[in-house]
mmCIF file of C-alpha atoms in Angstrom:
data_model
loop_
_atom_site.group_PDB
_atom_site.id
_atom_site.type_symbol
_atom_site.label_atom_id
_atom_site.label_comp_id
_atom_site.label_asym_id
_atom_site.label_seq_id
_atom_site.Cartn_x
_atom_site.Cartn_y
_atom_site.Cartn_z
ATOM 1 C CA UNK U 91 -9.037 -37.025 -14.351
ATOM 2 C CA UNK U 92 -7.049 -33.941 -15.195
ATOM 3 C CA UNK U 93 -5.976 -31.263 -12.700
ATOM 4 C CA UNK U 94 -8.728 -27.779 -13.509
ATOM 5 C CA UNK U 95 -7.221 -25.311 -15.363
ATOM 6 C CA UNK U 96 -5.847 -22.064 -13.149
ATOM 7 C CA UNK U 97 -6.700 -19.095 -13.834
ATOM 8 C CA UNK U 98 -4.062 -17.119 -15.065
ATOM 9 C CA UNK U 99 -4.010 -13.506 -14.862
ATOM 10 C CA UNK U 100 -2.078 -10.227 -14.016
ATOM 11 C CA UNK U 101 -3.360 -8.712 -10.788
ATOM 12 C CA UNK U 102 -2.080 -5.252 -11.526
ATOM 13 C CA UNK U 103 -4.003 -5.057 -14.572
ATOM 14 C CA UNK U 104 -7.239 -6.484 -12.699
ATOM 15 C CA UNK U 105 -6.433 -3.543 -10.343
ATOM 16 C CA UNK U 106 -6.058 -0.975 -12.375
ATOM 17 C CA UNK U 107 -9.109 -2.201 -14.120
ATOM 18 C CA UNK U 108 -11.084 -2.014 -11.175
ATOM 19 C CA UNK U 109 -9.802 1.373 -9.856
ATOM 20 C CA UNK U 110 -10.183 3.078 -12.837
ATOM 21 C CA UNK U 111 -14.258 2.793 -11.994
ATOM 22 C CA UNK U 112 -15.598 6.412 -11.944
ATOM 23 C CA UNK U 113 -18.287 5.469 -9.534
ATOM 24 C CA UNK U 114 -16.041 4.538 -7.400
ATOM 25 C CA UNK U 115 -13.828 7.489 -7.452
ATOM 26 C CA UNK U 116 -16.656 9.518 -6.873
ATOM 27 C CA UNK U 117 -17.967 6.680 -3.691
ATOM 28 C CA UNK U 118 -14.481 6.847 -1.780
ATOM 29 C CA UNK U 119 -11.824 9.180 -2.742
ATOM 30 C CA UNK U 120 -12.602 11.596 -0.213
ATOM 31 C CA UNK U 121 -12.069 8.818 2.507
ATOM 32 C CA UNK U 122 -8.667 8.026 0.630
ATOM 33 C CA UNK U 123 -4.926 9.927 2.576
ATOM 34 C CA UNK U 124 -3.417 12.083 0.538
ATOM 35 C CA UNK U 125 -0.567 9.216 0.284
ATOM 36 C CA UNK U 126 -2.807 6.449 -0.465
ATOM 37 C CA UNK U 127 -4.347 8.953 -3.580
ATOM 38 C CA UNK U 128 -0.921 9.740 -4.943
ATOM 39 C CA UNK U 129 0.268 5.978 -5.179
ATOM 40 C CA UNK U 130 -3.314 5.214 -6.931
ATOM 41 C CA UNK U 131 -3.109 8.208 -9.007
ATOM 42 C CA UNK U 132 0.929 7.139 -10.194
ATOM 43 C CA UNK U 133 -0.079 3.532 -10.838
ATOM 44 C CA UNK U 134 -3.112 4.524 -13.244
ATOM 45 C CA UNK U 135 -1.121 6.687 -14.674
ATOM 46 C CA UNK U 136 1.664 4.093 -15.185
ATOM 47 C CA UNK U 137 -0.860 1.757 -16.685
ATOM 48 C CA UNK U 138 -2.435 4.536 -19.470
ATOM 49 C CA UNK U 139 -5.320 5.586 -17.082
ATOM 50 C CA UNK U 140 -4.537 8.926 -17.348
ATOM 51 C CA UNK U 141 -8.296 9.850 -17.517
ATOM 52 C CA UNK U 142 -9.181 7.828 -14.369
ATOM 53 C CA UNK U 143 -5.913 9.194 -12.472
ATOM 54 C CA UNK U 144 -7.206 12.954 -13.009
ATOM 55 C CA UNK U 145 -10.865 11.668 -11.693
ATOM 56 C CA UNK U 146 -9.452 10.188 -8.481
ATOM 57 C CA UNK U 147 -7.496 13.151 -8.054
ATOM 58 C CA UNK U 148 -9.984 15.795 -8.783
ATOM 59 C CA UNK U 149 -12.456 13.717 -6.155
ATOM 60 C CA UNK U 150 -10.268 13.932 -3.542
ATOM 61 C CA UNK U 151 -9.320 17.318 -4.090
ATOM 62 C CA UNK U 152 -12.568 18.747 -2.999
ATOM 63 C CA UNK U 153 -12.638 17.505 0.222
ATOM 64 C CA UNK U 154 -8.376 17.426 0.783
ATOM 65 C CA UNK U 155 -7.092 19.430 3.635
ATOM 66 C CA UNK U 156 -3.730 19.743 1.885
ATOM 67 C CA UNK U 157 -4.241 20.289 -1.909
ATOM 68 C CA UNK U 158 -0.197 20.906 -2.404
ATOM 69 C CA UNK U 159 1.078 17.158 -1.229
ATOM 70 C CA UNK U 160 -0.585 16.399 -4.746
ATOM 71 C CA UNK U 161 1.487 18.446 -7.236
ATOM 72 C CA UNK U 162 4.165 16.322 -9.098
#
């Protein structure tokens, strides 16, 4: 009997997939630290997501208490 095949695959890119979700952008960036938005913002970015970067961003934005800490 032969050992199952693993899955092979590159978690970043699963992430990125995941996060770059409108609906969830919309769901729970507003819930997100302005920290924890910048690092998701610079990895989409990183990975061509520029489009889903500006979404997460503009989401939080509405409801961010400190609207400079996102300027880079």
């Amino acid at each position: 009997m032969s050992a199952p095949e693993q899955l092979v695959y590159d978690p970043t890119d699963v992430f990125v997939d995941v996060f770059s979700n409108p609906v969830l952008a919309a769901g729970i960036a507003f819930a997100l630290a302005c920290h924890e938005v910048n690092v998701l913002v610079g990895l989409l970015e990183s990975h061509g997501r520029t489009d889903a970067a500006a979404l997460w961003l503009t989401h939080h934005l509405a409801d961010c208490d400190d609207p400079p800490r996102h300027q880079h």
